[in-house]
mmCIF file of C-alpha atoms and ligand atoms in Angstrom:
data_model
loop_
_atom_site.group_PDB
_atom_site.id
_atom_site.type_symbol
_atom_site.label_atom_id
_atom_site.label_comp_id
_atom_site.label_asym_id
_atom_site.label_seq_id
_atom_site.Cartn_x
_atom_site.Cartn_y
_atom_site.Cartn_z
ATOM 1 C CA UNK A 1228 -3.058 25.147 50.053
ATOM 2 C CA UNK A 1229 -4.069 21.693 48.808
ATOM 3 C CA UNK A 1230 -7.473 22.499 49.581
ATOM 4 C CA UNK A 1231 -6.991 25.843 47.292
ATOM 5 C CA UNK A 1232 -5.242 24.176 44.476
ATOM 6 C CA UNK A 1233 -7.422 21.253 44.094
ATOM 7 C CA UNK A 1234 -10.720 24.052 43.961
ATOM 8 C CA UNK A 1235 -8.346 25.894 40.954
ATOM 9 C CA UNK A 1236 -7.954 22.893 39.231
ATOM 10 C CA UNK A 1237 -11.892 21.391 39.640
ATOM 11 C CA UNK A 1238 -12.725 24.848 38.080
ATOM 12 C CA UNK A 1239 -10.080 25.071 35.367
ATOM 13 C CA UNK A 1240 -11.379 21.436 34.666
ATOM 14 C CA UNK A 1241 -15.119 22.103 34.865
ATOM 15 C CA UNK A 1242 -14.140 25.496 32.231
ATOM 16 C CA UNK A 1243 -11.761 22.838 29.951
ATOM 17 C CA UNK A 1244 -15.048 20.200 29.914
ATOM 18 C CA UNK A 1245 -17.484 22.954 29.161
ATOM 19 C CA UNK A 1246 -15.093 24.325 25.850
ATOM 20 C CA UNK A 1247 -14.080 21.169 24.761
ATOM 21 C CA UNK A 1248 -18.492 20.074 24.245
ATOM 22 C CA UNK A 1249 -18.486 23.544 22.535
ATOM 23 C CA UNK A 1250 -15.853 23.076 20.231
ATOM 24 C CA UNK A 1251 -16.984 19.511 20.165
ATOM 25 C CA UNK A 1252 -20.471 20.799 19.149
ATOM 26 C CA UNK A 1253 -19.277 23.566 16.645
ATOM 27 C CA UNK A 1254 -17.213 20.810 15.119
ATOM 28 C CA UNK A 1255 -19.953 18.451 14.350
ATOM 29 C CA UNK A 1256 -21.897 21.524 13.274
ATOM 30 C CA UNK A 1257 -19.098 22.531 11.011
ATOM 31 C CA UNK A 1258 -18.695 18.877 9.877
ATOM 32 C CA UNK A 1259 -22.589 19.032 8.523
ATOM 33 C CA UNK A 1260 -22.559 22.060 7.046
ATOM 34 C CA UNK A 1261 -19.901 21.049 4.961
ATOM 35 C CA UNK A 1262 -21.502 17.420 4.225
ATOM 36 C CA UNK A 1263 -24.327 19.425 3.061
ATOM 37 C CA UNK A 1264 -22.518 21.937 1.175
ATOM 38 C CA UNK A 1265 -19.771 19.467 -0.232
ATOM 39 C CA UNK A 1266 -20.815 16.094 -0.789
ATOM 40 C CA UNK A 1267 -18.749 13.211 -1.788
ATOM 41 C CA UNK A 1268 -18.922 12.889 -5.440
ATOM 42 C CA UNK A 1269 -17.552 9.474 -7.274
ATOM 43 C CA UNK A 1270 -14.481 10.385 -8.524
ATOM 44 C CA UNK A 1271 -15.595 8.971 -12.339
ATOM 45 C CA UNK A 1272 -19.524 10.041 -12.684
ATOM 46 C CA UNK A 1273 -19.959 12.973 -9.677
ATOM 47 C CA UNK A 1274 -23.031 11.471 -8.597
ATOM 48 C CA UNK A 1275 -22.872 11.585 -5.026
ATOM 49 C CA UNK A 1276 -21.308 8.709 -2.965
ATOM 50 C CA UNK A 1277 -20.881 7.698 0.942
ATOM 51 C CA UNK A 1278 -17.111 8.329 1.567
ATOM 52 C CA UNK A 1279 -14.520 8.257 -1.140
ATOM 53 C CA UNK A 1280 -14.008 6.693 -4.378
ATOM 54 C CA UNK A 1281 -16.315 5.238 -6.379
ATOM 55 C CA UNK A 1282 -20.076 4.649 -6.956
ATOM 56 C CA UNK A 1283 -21.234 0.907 -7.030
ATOM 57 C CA UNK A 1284 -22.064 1.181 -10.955
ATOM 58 C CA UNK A 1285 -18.766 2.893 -11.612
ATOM 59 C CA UNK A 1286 -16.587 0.522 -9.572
ATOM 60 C CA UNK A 1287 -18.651 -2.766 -11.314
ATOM 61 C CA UNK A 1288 -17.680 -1.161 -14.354
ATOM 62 C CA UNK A 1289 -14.185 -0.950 -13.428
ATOM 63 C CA UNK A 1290 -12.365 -3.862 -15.004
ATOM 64 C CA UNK A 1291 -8.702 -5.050 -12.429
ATOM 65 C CA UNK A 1292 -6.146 -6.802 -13.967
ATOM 66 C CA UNK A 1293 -5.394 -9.623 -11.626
ATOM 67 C CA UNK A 1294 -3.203 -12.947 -12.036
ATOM 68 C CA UNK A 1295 -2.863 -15.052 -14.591
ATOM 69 C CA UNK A 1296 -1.332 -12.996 -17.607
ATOM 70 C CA UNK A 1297 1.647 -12.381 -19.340
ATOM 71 C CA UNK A 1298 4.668 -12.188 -17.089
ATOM 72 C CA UNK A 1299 5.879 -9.778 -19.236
ATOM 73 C CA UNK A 1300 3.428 -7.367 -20.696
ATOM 74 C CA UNK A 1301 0.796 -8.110 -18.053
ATOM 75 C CA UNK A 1302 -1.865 -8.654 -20.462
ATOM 76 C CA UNK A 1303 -4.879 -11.126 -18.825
ATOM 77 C CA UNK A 1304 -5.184 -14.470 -19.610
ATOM 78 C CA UNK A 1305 -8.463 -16.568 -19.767
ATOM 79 C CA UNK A 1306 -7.184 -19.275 -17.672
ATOM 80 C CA UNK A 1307 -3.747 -19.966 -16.051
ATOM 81 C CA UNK A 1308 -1.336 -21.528 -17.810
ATOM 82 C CA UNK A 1309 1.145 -21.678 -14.918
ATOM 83 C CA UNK A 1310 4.172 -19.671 -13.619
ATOM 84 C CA UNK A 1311 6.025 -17.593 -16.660
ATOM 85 C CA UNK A 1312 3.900 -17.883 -18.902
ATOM 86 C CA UNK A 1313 4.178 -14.971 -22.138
ATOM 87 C CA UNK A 1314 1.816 -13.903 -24.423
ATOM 88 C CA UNK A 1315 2.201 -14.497 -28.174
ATOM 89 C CA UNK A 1316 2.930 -10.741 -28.450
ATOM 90 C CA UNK A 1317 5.343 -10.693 -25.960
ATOM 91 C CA UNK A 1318 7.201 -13.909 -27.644
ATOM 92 C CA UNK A 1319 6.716 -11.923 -31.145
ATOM 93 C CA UNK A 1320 7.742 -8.613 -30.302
ATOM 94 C CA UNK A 1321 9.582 -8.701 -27.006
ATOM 95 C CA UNK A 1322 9.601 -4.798 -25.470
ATOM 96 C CA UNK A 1323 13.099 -3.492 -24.053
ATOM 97 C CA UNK A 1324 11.927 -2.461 -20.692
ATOM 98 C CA UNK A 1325 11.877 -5.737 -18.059
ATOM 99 C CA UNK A 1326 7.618 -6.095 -16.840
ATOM 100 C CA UNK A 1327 4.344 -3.891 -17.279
ATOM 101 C CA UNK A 1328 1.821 -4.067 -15.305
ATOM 102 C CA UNK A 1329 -1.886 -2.526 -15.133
ATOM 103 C CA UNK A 1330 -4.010 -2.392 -12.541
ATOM 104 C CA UNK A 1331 -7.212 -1.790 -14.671
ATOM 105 C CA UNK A 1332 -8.254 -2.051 -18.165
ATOM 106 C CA UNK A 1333 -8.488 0.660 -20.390
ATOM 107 C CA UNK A 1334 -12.454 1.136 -20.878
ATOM 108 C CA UNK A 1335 -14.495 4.182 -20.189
ATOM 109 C CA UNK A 1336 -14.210 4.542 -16.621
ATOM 110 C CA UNK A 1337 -10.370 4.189 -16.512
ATOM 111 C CA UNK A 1338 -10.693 6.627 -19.255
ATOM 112 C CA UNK A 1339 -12.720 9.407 -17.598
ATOM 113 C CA UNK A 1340 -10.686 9.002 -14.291
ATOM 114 C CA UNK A 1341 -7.549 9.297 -16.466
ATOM 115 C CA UNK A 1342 -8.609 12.216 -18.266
ATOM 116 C CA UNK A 1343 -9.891 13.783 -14.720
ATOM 117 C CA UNK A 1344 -6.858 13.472 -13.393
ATOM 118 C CA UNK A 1345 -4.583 14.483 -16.610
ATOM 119 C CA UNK A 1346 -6.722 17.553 -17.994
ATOM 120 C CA UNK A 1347 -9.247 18.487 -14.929
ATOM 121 C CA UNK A 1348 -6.902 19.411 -12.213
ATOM 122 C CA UNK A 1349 -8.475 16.519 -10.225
ATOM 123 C CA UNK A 1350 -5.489 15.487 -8.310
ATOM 124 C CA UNK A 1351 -7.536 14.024 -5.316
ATOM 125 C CA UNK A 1352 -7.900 10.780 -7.900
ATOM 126 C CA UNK A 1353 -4.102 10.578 -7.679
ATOM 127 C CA UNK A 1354 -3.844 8.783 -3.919
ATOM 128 C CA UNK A 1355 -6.937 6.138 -4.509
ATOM 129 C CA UNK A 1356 -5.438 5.510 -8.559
ATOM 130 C CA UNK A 1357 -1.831 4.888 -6.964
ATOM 131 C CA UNK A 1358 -3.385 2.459 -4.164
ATOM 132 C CA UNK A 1359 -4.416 0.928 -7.207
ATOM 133 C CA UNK A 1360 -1.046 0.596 -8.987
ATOM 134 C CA UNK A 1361 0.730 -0.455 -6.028
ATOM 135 C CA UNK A 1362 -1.303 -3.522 -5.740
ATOM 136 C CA UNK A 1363 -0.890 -4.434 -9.242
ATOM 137 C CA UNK A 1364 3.174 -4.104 -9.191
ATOM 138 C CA UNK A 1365 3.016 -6.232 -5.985
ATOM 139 C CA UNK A 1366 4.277 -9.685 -5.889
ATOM 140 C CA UNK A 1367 2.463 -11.548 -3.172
ATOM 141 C CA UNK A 1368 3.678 -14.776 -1.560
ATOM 142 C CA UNK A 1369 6.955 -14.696 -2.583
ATOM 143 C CA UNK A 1370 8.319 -15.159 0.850
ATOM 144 C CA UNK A 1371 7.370 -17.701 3.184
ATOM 145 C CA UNK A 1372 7.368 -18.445 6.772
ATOM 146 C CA UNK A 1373 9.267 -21.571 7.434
ATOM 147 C CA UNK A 1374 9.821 -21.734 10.782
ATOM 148 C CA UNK A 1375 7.369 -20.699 13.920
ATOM 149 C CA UNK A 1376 9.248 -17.384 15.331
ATOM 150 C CA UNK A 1377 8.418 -15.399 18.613
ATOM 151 C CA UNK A 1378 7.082 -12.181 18.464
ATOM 152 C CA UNK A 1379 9.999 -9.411 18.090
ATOM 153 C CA UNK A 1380 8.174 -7.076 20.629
ATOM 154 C CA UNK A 1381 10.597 -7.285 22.934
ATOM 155 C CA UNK A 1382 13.339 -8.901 22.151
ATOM 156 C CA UNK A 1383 16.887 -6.903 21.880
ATOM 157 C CA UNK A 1384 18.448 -6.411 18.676
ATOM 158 C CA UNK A 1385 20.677 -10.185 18.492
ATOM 159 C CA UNK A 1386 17.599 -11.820 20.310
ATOM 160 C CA UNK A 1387 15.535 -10.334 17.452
ATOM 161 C CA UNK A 1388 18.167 -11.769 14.770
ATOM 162 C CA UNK A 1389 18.198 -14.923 16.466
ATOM 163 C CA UNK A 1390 14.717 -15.841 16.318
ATOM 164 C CA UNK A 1391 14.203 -14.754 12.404
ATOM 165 C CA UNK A 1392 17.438 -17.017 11.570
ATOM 166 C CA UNK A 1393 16.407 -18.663 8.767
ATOM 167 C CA UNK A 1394 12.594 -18.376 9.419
ATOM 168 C CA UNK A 1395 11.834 -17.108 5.546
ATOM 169 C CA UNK A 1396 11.789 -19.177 2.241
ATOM 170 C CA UNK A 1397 11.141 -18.681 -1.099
ATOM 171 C CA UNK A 1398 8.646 -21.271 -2.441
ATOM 172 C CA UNK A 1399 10.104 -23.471 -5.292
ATOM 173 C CA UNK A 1400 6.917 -22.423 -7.424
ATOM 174 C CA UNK A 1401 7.845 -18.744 -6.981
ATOM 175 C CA UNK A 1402 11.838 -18.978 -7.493
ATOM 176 C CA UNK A 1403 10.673 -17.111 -10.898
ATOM 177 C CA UNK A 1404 9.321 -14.310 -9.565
ATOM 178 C CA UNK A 1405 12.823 -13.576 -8.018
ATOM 179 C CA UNK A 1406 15.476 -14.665 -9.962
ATOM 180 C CA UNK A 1407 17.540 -12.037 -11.037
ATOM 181 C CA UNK A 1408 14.945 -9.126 -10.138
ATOM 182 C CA UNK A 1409 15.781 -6.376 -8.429
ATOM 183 C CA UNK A 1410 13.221 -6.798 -5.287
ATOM 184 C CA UNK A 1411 11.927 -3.629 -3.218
ATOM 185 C CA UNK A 1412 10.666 -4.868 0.547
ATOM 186 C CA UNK A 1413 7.779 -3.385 1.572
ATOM 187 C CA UNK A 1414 7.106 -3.641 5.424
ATOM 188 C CA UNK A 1415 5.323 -1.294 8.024
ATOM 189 C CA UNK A 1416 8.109 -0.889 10.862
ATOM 190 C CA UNK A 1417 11.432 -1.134 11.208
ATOM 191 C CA UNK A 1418 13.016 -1.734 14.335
ATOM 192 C CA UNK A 1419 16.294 -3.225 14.622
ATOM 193 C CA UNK A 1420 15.800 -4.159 10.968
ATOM 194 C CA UNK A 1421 16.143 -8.421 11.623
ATOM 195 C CA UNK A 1422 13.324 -9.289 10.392
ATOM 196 C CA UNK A 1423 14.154 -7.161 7.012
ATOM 197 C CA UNK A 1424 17.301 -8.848 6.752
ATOM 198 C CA UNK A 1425 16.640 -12.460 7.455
ATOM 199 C CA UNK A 1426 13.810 -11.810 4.497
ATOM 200 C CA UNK A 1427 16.264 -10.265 2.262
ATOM 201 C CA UNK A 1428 18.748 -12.916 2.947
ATOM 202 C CA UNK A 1429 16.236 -15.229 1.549
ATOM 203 C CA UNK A 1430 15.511 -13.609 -1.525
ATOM 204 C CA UNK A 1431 19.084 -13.214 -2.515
ATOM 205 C CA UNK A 1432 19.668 -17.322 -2.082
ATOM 206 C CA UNK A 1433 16.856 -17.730 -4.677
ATOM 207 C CA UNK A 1434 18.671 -15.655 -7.071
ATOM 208 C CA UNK A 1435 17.633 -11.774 -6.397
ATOM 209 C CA UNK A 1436 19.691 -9.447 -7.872
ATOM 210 C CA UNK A 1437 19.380 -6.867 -4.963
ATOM 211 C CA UNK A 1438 16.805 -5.949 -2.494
ATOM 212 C CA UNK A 1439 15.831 -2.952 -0.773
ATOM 213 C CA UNK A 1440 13.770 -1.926 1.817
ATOM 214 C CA UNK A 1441 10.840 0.423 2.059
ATOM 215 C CA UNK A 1442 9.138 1.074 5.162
ATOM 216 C CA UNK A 1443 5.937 3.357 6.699
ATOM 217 C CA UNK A 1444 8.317 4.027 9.529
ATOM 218 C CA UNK A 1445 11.602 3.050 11.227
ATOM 219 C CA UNK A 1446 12.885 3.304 14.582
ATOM 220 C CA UNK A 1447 15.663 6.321 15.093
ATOM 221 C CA UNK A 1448 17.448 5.817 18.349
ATOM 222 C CA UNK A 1449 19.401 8.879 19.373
ATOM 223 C CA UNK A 1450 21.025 11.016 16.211
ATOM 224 C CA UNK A 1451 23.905 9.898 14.611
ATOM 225 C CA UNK A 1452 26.791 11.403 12.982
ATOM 226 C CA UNK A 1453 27.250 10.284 9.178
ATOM 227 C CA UNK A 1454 30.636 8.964 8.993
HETATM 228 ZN ZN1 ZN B 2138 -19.960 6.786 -10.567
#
C-alpha cells in the first residue's frame, strides 16, 4: 500500500515537474515575444528604455524640486536660508490654502508627461508621476529615535507599548514642521499599533493638530463586530 502510493505520487510528481518546465518554457517564450513585440518606451520621448520610466536624457532633463524653498508655496531657493523661510511672493500675496508643493518643475518634459497623461489616455504615467508627488509632500526627519528599543517581533501587545514608551522625539529644529499641522503617518505594518501611537504621541506634544495613520497593511485578528 505504501509501496503503491509512494509509486502514484513519484509519477504524479515526475508528470507535475515535466508541466511545470513546459509552462515554465512557454512562459519565457511568451515573455520574449512580447519584449519583442512591446518594448518599454520612456514614458516622455517613446524611445525605447530597459524597464519603466524614463530614458537617461529625459530623466537629466527632468528638473525635482527638493529642500530649501518656500515653506509655503514651495518655490526653490538658491541656497538655504533656514527652517520657515517664505518667499517674497508668498509674504506679498499670501494664498488661502495652507502649503504647495511640486515635485518637478514645469519645463518640457513635465509638460509632455502632463499632457500624456491629461489628453493621451496614458494612464500608466499616473503610478510613477504619483511616486513622485508623494515624495515631494513628505516631511522627512520629523520624528526621531530617542531611545534604543527592542525589536517588536515578538513582543505582546503591552510588551510592545512598553518598549516604544517614549522612544520618539521631535527635533527642536523641526518643531515647525509640526506645529499646528494636521500630520498623516505613513508606516508599512501595523500590528498592535504601539509603535504608531508612541510616534503620534510625540507629534501631538510638539504642537500637531491631529495625526493619522496610513499603513500598506495592518494586522486583523479574528472579525469583529462594530459596536
Ligand atoms: Zn525619453
Amino acid at each position: 500500500m505504501v509501496g503503491e502510493i509512494s509509486g502514484d505520487m513519484a509519477a504524479s510528481e515526475g508528470r507535475s515537474v515535466g508541466f511545470t518546465r513546459l509552462t515554465g518554457a512557454l512562459r519565457r517564450t511568451l515573455r520574449l515575444a512580447l519584449d519583442v513585440a512591446l518594448p518599454q518606451l520612456c514614458a516622455a520621448c517613446r524611445e525605447p528604455v530597459d524597464g519603466a520610466g524614463l530614458c537617461p536624457t529625459c530623466w537629466s532633463k527632468l528638473s525635482f524640486i527638493a529642500p530649501p524653498y518656500c515653506e509655503r508655496l514651495g518655490i526653490p531657493f538658491p541656497f538655504d536660508g533656514g527652517p520657515g523661510l517664505l518667499s517674497m511672493e508668498a509674504i506679498a500675496d499670501p494664498p488661502a490654502y495652507q502649503r504647495a508643493r511640486a515635485a518637478v518643475r514645469y519645463d518640457e518634459v513635465a509638460r509632455t508627461l502632463v499632457h500624456a497623461l491629461k489628453y493621451g489616455d496614458r494612464l500608466d504615467l499616473a503610478p510613477i508621476m504619483g511616486r513622485w508627488m508623494a515624495h515631494a509632500r513628505v516631511t522627512h526627519g520629523a520624528l526621531a529615535r530617542v531611545k534604543s528599543t527592542r525589536q517588536q517581533v515578538g513582543l505582546d501587545k503591552s510588551a510592545r507599548a512598553e518598549n516604544v514608551q517614549g522612544a520618539f522625539r521631535v527635533p527642536a529644529n523641526r518643531k515647525a514642521d509640526v506645529t499646528g499641522r494636521k500630520l498623516v503617518l505613513v508606516d508599512d505594518v501595523l500590528t498592535s499599533g504601539a509603535t504608531a501611537d508612541a510616534c503620534a504621541r510625540a507629534l501631538l506634544r510638539a504642537g500637531a493638530a491631529s495625526v493619522d495613520v496610513l499603513v500598506f497593511a495592518r494586522v486583523v485578528s479574528g472579525l469583529r463586530t462594530p459596536i
